[in-house]
Amino acid sequence: ERDYIGFATLPEQVHRKSVKRGFDFTLMVVGESGLGKSTLINSLFLGDLYKNRFIPNVEDRIEKTTRIEKKTMDIEEKGVRLRLTVVDTPGFGDAINCEDSWRVCTAYIDEQFRQYFTDESGLNRRNIQDNRVHCCLYFVPPYGHSIRQMDIDLMRRLHRKVNIVLVIGKADCLTQTEIKKLKARILQDLEDNHIQLYQFPDCDSDEDEEFKQQDRELKASIPFAVVGSNVILDIAGKKVRGRQYPWGVVDVENPLHSDFIKLRTMLISTHMQDLKDTTQDVHYENFRAQCISQISQ
Ligand code: GDP
Ligand code: MG
């Protein structure tokens, strides 16, 4: 049973000088209300963090998200420090409408860039806290035949500002065939609409075969079909994070049941540093170039 998060491989992804300082990582979730965003975040990180000191039925803690909620935790694992921030946004449908929703999200991302830009030009440049959004988990519904226009519109506002990782929420209501079909249609629609998701980097040629295979499977799973749950079930003496239905249990961490583990592994132990690098080199550079051209006008 896991009692750790799993980011201690971060130093292998990065130069040693960052290790002493620790790592900042911010993840944002966006999408329609009710798709399981808050539940997934909880399943990904918080459940584990609270596991030993919290009530068994964590489900009770999740309330409808009606405004931006930022949670930061400092966690340390095998001597590696991570300052993890999760930004939960009110999906459209809650309290605010679709238009307000993209404004809230893009304003938040821009504000963090602006702060970083200000800090970078200040005197204390060495100790900047990096609050920029490094990854946006964008949730789309499992029902419907493809991606909706409003999701295309919102993603268009976001894709040049942040790394979008697309997630199909509540995937337990689809069969394997339906998931396959929906994934293919979504990818086609994104391409037709020129929406650019986070590009997973090519695998280094000197990686071992097992790693390469894992990397191929990861890329083949995009967009990730996930199931979240904050209930720990006892299945034949084994503790399982899952959803209990009359006909059986969906085990969130079973790769046959959902892409949950692929998503978590990618976020935490294989691609965190690349998400940070892309944020710095592509998205922040865009922002900075705009600022500078405005100043010089
Ligand atoms: P949010 O509005 O996107 O943050 O959604 P919530 O996390 O608040 O979840 C909304 C409802 O969907 C709650 O009743 C959850 O228990 C349920 N839910 C969350 N994740 C899943 C899932 O993966 N599958 C199913 N079937 N229901 C889910
Ligand atoms: Mg929510």
Tab-separated table of C-alpha atoms and ligand atoms in Angstrom:
chain	number	residue	atom	x	y	z
A	1	GLU	CA	0.000	0.000	0.000
A	2	ARG	CA	1.283	3.428	-0.902
A	3	ASP	CA	1.930	5.921	1.836
A	4	TYR	CA	3.900	8.340	-0.274
A	5	ILE	CA	3.153	10.514	-3.282
A	6	GLY	CA	5.993	9.469	-5.547
A	7	PHE	CA	7.743	12.631	-6.697
A	8	ALA	CA	11.113	11.683	-5.215
A	9	THR	CA	12.339	10.900	-8.727
A	10	LEU	CA	12.202	14.627	-9.536
A	11	PRO	CA	15.971	15.082	-9.067
A	12	GLU	CA	16.488	12.515	-11.824
A	13	GLN	CA	14.486	14.788	-14.080
A	14	VAL	CA	16.538	17.844	-13.308
A	15	HIS	CA	19.814	19.540	-12.418
A	16	ARG	CA	21.039	19.062	-8.922
A	17	LYS	CA	20.979	22.722	-7.910
A	18	SER	CA	17.195	22.764	-7.832
A	19	VAL	CA	17.155	19.943	-5.344
A	20	LYS	CA	18.331	21.979	-2.383
A	21	ARG	CA	15.873	24.749	-3.066
A	22	GLY	CA	12.972	22.407	-3.613
A	23	PHE	CA	10.425	22.343	-6.388
A	24	ASP	CA	7.341	24.442	-7.043
A	25	PHE	CA	4.560	22.895	-9.037
A	26	THR	CA	1.074	24.226	-9.727
A	27	LEU	CA	-1.728	22.240	-11.253
A	28	MET	CA	-5.047	23.736	-12.290
A	29	VAL	CA	-8.269	21.908	-13.096
A	30	VAL	CA	-10.799	23.308	-15.542
A	31	GLY	CA	-14.041	22.061	-17.053
A	32	GLU	CA	-17.770	21.785	-16.625
A	33	SER	CA	-19.172	21.387	-13.160
A	34	GLY	CA	-19.856	17.866	-11.957
A	35	LEU	CA	-17.274	16.002	-14.021
A	36	GLY	CA	-15.309	14.850	-11.011
A	37	LYS	CA	-12.540	17.477	-10.932
A	38	SER	CA	-12.406	17.982	-7.185
A	39	THR	CA	-12.734	14.263	-6.582
A	40	LEU	CA	-9.840	13.485	-8.909
A	41	ILE	CA	-7.546	16.036	-7.301
A	42	ASN	CA	-8.350	14.522	-4.001
A	43	SER	CA	-7.689	11.039	-5.312
A	44	LEU	CA	-4.408	12.153	-6.880
A	45	PHE	CA	-2.844	13.874	-3.897
A	46	LEU	CA	-4.872	14.853	-0.909
A	47	GLY	CA	-6.306	11.499	-0.008
A	48	ASP	CA	-2.822	10.166	0.384
A	49	LEU	CA	-1.681	13.115	2.389
A	50	TYR	CA	-4.544	12.864	4.792
A	51	LYS	CA	-4.707	9.122	4.813
A	52	ASN	CA	-3.243	8.498	8.214
A	53	ARG	CA	-5.020	11.215	10.037
A	54	PHE	CA	-8.372	11.507	8.444
A	55	ILE	CA	-11.817	10.045	8.551
A	56	PRO	CA	-12.341	7.108	6.210
A	57	ASN	CA	-15.110	8.691	4.192
A	58	VAL	CA	-13.347	11.612	2.591
A	59	GLU	CA	-16.227	12.087	0.149
A	60	ASP	CA	-17.950	14.207	2.771
A	61	ARG	CA	-15.265	16.839	2.524
A	62	ILE	CA	-15.922	17.684	-1.102
A	63	GLU	CA	-18.368	20.434	-1.624
A	64	LYS	CA	-19.409	22.104	-4.787
A	65	THR	CA	-16.641	24.399	-5.965
A	66	THR	CA	-18.020	27.875	-6.478
A	67	ARG	CA	-14.848	29.963	-6.667
A	68	ILE	CA	-11.146	29.504	-7.307
A	69	GLU	CA	-9.716	27.461	-4.490
A	70	LYS	CA	-6.011	27.248	-4.073
A	71	LYS	CA	-4.472	24.632	-1.828
A	72	THR	CA	-0.771	24.522	-1.196
A	73	MET	CA	1.106	21.815	0.599
A	74	ASP	CA	4.748	21.464	1.380
A	75	ILE	CA	5.671	17.867	1.160
A	76	GLU	CA	8.981	16.165	1.578
A	77	GLU	CA	9.920	12.782	0.322
A	78	LYS	CA	13.332	11.110	0.540
A	79	GLY	CA	14.887	14.519	1.122
A	80	VAL	CA	13.190	16.117	-1.885
A	81	ARG	CA	10.971	19.079	-1.155
A	82	LEU	CA	7.931	19.859	-3.255
A	83	ARG	CA	5.633	22.801	-2.854
A	84	LEU	CA	2.533	21.589	-4.596
A	85	THR	CA	-0.327	23.945	-5.358
A	86	VAL	CA	-3.623	22.755	-6.690
A	87	VAL	CA	-5.961	25.348	-8.162
A	88	ASP	CA	-9.513	24.105	-8.282
A	89	THR	CA	-11.805	26.235	-10.433
A	90	PRO	CA	-15.570	26.472	-10.382
A	91	GLY	CA	-16.623	24.681	-13.537
A	92	PHE	CA	-19.066	26.385	-15.822
A	93	GLY	CA	-22.523	25.638	-14.607
A	94	ASP	CA	-21.646	26.502	-11.002
A	95	ALA	CA	-22.478	30.023	-9.939
A	96	ILE	CA	-20.872	31.485	-13.007
A	97	ASN	CA	-21.459	31.062	-16.692
A	98	CYS	CA	-19.133	29.836	-19.371
A	99	GLU	CA	-17.785	33.243	-20.312
A	100	ASP	CA	-16.967	34.133	-16.710
A	101	SER	CA	-15.297	30.778	-16.343
A	102	TRP	CA	-12.688	31.365	-19.017
A	103	ARG	CA	-12.080	34.861	-17.671
A	104	VAL	CA	-11.459	33.511	-14.187
A	105	CYS	CA	-9.060	30.875	-15.495
A	106	THR	CA	-7.083	33.027	-17.912
A	107	ALA	CA	-6.920	35.907	-15.427
A	108	TYR	CA	-5.461	33.591	-12.816
A	109	ILE	CA	-2.801	32.274	-15.198
A	110	ASP	CA	-1.893	35.782	-16.431
A	111	GLU	CA	-1.698	37.118	-12.906
A	112	GLN	CA	0.859	34.469	-11.931
A	113	PHE	CA	2.939	35.292	-15.028
A	114	ARG	CA	2.754	38.991	-14.214
A	115	GLN	CA	3.885	38.372	-10.649
A	116	TYR	CA	6.805	36.270	-11.849
A	117	PHE	CA	7.765	38.925	-14.369
A	118	THR	CA	7.756	41.581	-11.643
A	119	ASP	CA	9.779	39.396	-9.274
A	120	GLU	CA	12.254	38.595	-11.993
A	121	SER	CA	13.011	42.238	-12.554
A	122	GLY	CA	13.329	42.873	-8.819
A	123	LEU	CA	16.340	42.707	-6.541
A	124	ASN	CA	15.703	39.338	-4.987
A	125	ARG	CA	15.738	37.353	-8.192
A	126	ARG	CA	17.327	34.271	-6.712
A	127	ASN	CA	14.487	33.411	-4.411
A	128	ILE	CA	11.437	33.818	-6.567
A	129	GLN	CA	8.546	31.650	-5.626
A	130	ASP	CA	7.216	30.150	-8.810
A	131	ASN	CA	3.422	30.260	-8.718
A	132	ARG	CA	2.948	29.935	-12.452
A	133	VAL	CA	0.449	27.320	-13.571
A	134	HIS	CA	2.503	24.452	-14.959
A	135	CYS	CA	-0.304	22.203	-16.025
A	136	CYS	CA	-4.011	22.489	-16.681
A	137	LEU	CA	-6.062	19.339	-16.438
A	138	TYR	CA	-8.939	20.075	-18.769
A	139	PHE	CA	-11.977	17.874	-18.141
A	140	VAL	CA	-14.448	16.918	-20.846
A	141	PRO	CA	-17.591	14.856	-20.277
A	142	PRO	CA	-17.805	11.143	-21.129
A	143	TYR	CA	-21.228	11.554	-22.726
A	144	GLY	CA	-21.754	13.062	-26.154
A	145	HIS	CA	-20.089	11.970	-29.358
A	146	SER	CA	-17.254	14.380	-29.426
A	147	ILE	CA	-15.938	17.553	-27.915
A	148	ARG	CA	-18.331	20.464	-27.438
A	149	GLN	CA	-17.980	23.893	-28.982
A	150	MET	CA	-17.737	25.578	-25.574
A	151	ASP	CA	-14.803	23.363	-24.646
A	152	ILE	CA	-13.091	24.191	-27.934
A	153	ASP	CA	-13.672	27.900	-27.245
A	154	LEU	CA	-12.274	27.741	-23.733
A	155	MET	CA	-9.280	25.643	-24.736
A	156	ARG	CA	-8.522	28.156	-27.458
A	157	ARG	CA	-8.205	30.791	-24.722
A	158	LEU	CA	-5.879	28.591	-22.737
A	159	HIS	CA	-3.645	26.611	-25.058
A	160	ARG	CA	-1.062	29.336	-25.647
A	161	LYS	CA	-0.853	30.150	-21.951
A	162	VAL	CA	-0.617	26.787	-20.280
A	163	ASN	CA	0.131	23.109	-20.850
A	164	ILE	CA	-3.241	21.469	-21.376
A	165	VAL	CA	-3.574	17.823	-20.462
A	166	LEU	CA	-6.971	16.584	-21.585
A	167	VAL	CA	-8.946	14.281	-19.347
A	168	ILE	CA	-12.259	12.490	-19.934
A	169	GLY	CA	-13.979	12.545	-16.551
A	170	LYS	CA	-16.211	9.826	-15.052
A	171	ALA	CA	-14.940	7.299	-17.558
A	172	ASP	CA	-16.578	4.476	-15.621
A	173	CYS	CA	-19.779	5.163	-17.522
A	174	LEU	CA	-18.197	4.152	-20.839
A	175	THR	CA	-17.303	0.730	-22.224
A	176	GLN	CA	-13.784	0.129	-23.503
A	177	THR	CA	-14.968	0.388	-27.103
A	178	GLU	CA	-16.756	3.653	-26.399
A	179	ILE	CA	-13.669	5.084	-24.725
A	180	LYS	CA	-11.528	4.200	-27.731
A	181	LYS	CA	-13.983	5.796	-30.134
A	182	LEU	CA	-14.445	8.928	-28.067
A	183	LYS	CA	-10.688	9.422	-27.678
A	184	ALA	CA	-10.167	9.172	-31.437
A	185	ARG	CA	-12.968	11.640	-32.184
A	186	ILE	CA	-11.735	14.118	-29.600
A	187	LEU	CA	-8.201	14.053	-30.995
A	188	GLN	CA	-9.536	14.575	-34.502
A	189	ASP	CA	-11.701	17.507	-33.398
A	190	LEU	CA	-8.805	19.155	-31.588
A	191	GLU	CA	-6.676	18.832	-34.674
A	192	ASP	CA	-9.417	20.266	-36.909
A	193	ASN	CA	-9.728	23.212	-34.535
A	194	HIS	CA	-5.965	23.710	-34.168
A	195	ILE	CA	-6.004	23.200	-30.425
A	196	GLN	CA	-2.567	22.335	-29.167
A	197	LEU	CA	-2.401	20.065	-26.151
A	198	TYR	CA	0.749	19.582	-24.098
A	199	GLN	CA	3.204	17.753	-26.348
A	200	PHE	CA	4.793	14.835	-24.600
A	201	PRO	CA	8.508	14.933	-25.400
A	202	ASP	CA	10.159	12.237	-27.450
A	203	CYS	CA	11.714	9.489	-25.435
A	204	ASP	CA	15.539	9.601	-25.182
A	205	SER	CA	17.047	6.912	-27.368
A	206	ASP	CA	19.280	5.714	-24.527
A	207	GLU	CA	16.349	4.838	-22.255
A	208	ASP	CA	15.782	1.156	-21.605
A	209	GLU	CA	13.144	-0.822	-23.472
A	210	GLU	CA	10.769	-0.961	-20.504
A	211	PHE	CA	10.766	2.820	-20.202
A	212	LYS	CA	10.215	3.222	-23.939
A	213	GLN	CA	7.264	0.833	-23.826
A	214	GLN	CA	5.773	2.748	-20.889
A	215	ASP	CA	6.229	5.972	-22.825
A	216	ARG	CA	4.473	4.554	-25.897
A	217	GLU	CA	1.541	3.385	-23.785
A	218	LEU	CA	1.324	6.760	-22.119
A	219	LYS	CA	1.134	8.612	-25.424
A	220	ALA	CA	-1.378	6.133	-26.818
A	221	SER	CA	-3.695	6.829	-23.860
A	222	ILE	CA	-4.170	10.538	-24.528
A	223	PRO	CA	-6.723	11.921	-23.685
A	224	PHE	CA	-6.692	10.152	-20.334
A	225	ALA	CA	-9.965	8.527	-19.354
A	226	VAL	CA	-10.116	8.735	-15.578
A	227	VAL	CA	-12.217	7.623	-12.668
A	228	GLY	CA	-11.924	9.285	-9.310
A	229	SER	CA	-13.015	8.202	-5.880
A	230	ASN	CA	-12.330	9.207	-2.356
A	231	VAL	CA	-13.686	6.096	-0.797
A	232	ILE	CA	-11.360	3.359	0.310
A	233	LEU	CA	-13.082	-0.003	-0.030
A	234	ASP	CA	-12.038	-3.238	1.570
A	235	ILE	CA	-12.007	-5.895	-1.153
A	236	ALA	CA	-11.068	-9.315	0.163
A	237	GLY	CA	-8.760	-7.779	2.734
A	238	LYS	CA	-7.126	-5.436	0.235
A	239	LYS	CA	-7.648	-1.684	0.507
A	240	VAL	CA	-8.797	-0.255	-2.790
A	241	ARG	CA	-9.657	3.291	-3.833
A	242	GLY	CA	-12.788	2.633	-5.785
A	243	ARG	CA	-16.436	3.015	-6.638
A	244	GLN	CA	-18.874	0.384	-5.492
A	245	TYR	CA	-21.689	-0.472	-7.895
A	246	PRO	CA	-24.397	-3.134	-7.585
A	247	TRP	CA	-22.539	-5.224	-10.172
A	248	GLY	CA	-19.038	-4.722	-8.889
A	249	VAL	CA	-16.209	-2.387	-8.000
A	250	VAL	CA	-14.318	0.047	-10.191
A	251	ASP	CA	-10.775	0.114	-8.876
A	252	VAL	CA	-9.470	3.579	-9.692
A	253	GLU	CA	-5.854	2.421	-9.680
A	254	ASN	CA	-6.402	-0.607	-11.920
A	255	PRO	CA	-5.015	0.225	-15.375
A	256	LEU	CA	-7.739	-1.932	-16.954
A	257	HIS	CA	-10.388	0.246	-15.328
A	258	SER	CA	-8.989	3.726	-15.994
A	259	ASP	CA	-5.949	5.805	-16.969
A	260	PHE	CA	-5.707	7.217	-13.446
A	261	ILE	CA	-2.298	5.701	-12.696
A	262	LYS	CA	-0.892	6.773	-16.060
A	263	LEU	CA	-1.994	10.322	-15.355
A	264	ARG	CA	-0.563	10.329	-11.855
A	265	THR	CA	2.735	8.766	-12.911
A	266	MET	CA	3.071	11.275	-15.699
A	267	LEU	CA	2.308	14.272	-13.511
A	268	ILE	CA	4.381	13.252	-10.559
A	269	SER	CA	7.211	11.031	-11.517
A	270	THR	CA	7.971	11.348	-15.205
A	271	HIS	CA	6.863	14.650	-16.702
A	272	MET	CA	6.740	17.193	-13.898
A	273	GLN	CA	10.044	18.765	-14.857
A	274	ASP	CA	9.170	18.874	-18.547
A	275	LEU	CA	5.872	20.589	-17.730
A	276	LYS	CA	7.850	23.177	-15.768
A	277	ASP	CA	10.367	23.628	-18.588
A	278	THR	CA	7.651	24.069	-21.217
A	279	THR	CA	5.922	26.607	-19.002
A	280	GLN	CA	9.160	28.578	-18.735
A	281	ASP	CA	10.435	28.204	-22.295
A	282	VAL	CA	7.199	28.465	-24.266
A	283	HIS	CA	4.270	29.926	-22.333
A	284	TYR	CA	6.131	32.332	-20.084
A	285	GLU	CA	8.359	33.409	-22.967
A	286	ASN	CA	5.212	34.314	-24.950
A	287	PHE	CA	3.941	36.344	-22.040
A	288	ARG	CA	7.281	38.071	-21.494
A	289	ALA	CA	7.644	38.935	-25.172
A	290	GLN	CA	4.206	40.560	-25.076
A	291	CYS	CA	5.072	42.564	-21.956
A	292	ILE	CA	8.314	43.778	-23.454
A	293	SER	CA	6.727	44.791	-26.750
A	294	GLN	CA	4.067	46.708	-24.819
A	295	ILE	CA	6.667	48.521	-22.743
A	296	SER	CA	8.689	49.523	-25.788
A	297	GLN	CA	5.716	50.929	-27.652
B	1	GDP	P1	-16.530	18.809	-10.022
B	1	GDP	O1	-17.695	19.721	-10.031
B	1	GDP	O2	-15.982	18.620	-11.411
B	1	GDP	O3	-15.465	19.223	-9.057
B	1	GDP	O4	-17.079	17.360	-9.584
B	1	GDP	P2	-17.026	16.654	-8.141
B	1	GDP	O5	-15.668	16.104	-7.871
B	1	GDP	O6	-17.596	17.590	-7.145
B	1	GDP	O7	-17.985	15.398	-8.389
B	1	GDP	C1	-19.340	15.533	-8.742
B	1	GDP	C2	-20.073	14.205	-8.481
B	1	GDP	O8	-19.604	13.174	-9.334
B	1	GDP	C3	-19.902	13.687	-7.054
B	1	GDP	O9	-21.105	13.115	-6.641
B	1	GDP	C4	-18.835	12.590	-7.203
B	1	GDP	O10	-18.961	11.581	-6.244
B	1	GDP	C5	-19.127	12.050	-8.585
B	1	GDP	N1	-17.908	11.554	-9.233
B	1	GDP	C6	-16.656	12.054	-9.110
B	1	GDP	N2	-15.771	11.351	-9.855
B	1	GDP	C7	-16.495	10.371	-10.470
B	1	GDP	C8	-16.157	9.311	-11.388
B	1	GDP	O11	-15.005	9.125	-11.784
B	1	GDP	N3	-17.179	8.510	-11.816
B	1	GDP	C9	-18.465	8.693	-11.397
B	1	GDP	N4	-19.383	7.865	-11.865
B	1	GDP	N5	-18.815	9.671	-10.553
B	1	GDP	C10	-17.861	10.503	-10.083
B	2	MG	MG	-15.301	20.991	-7.947
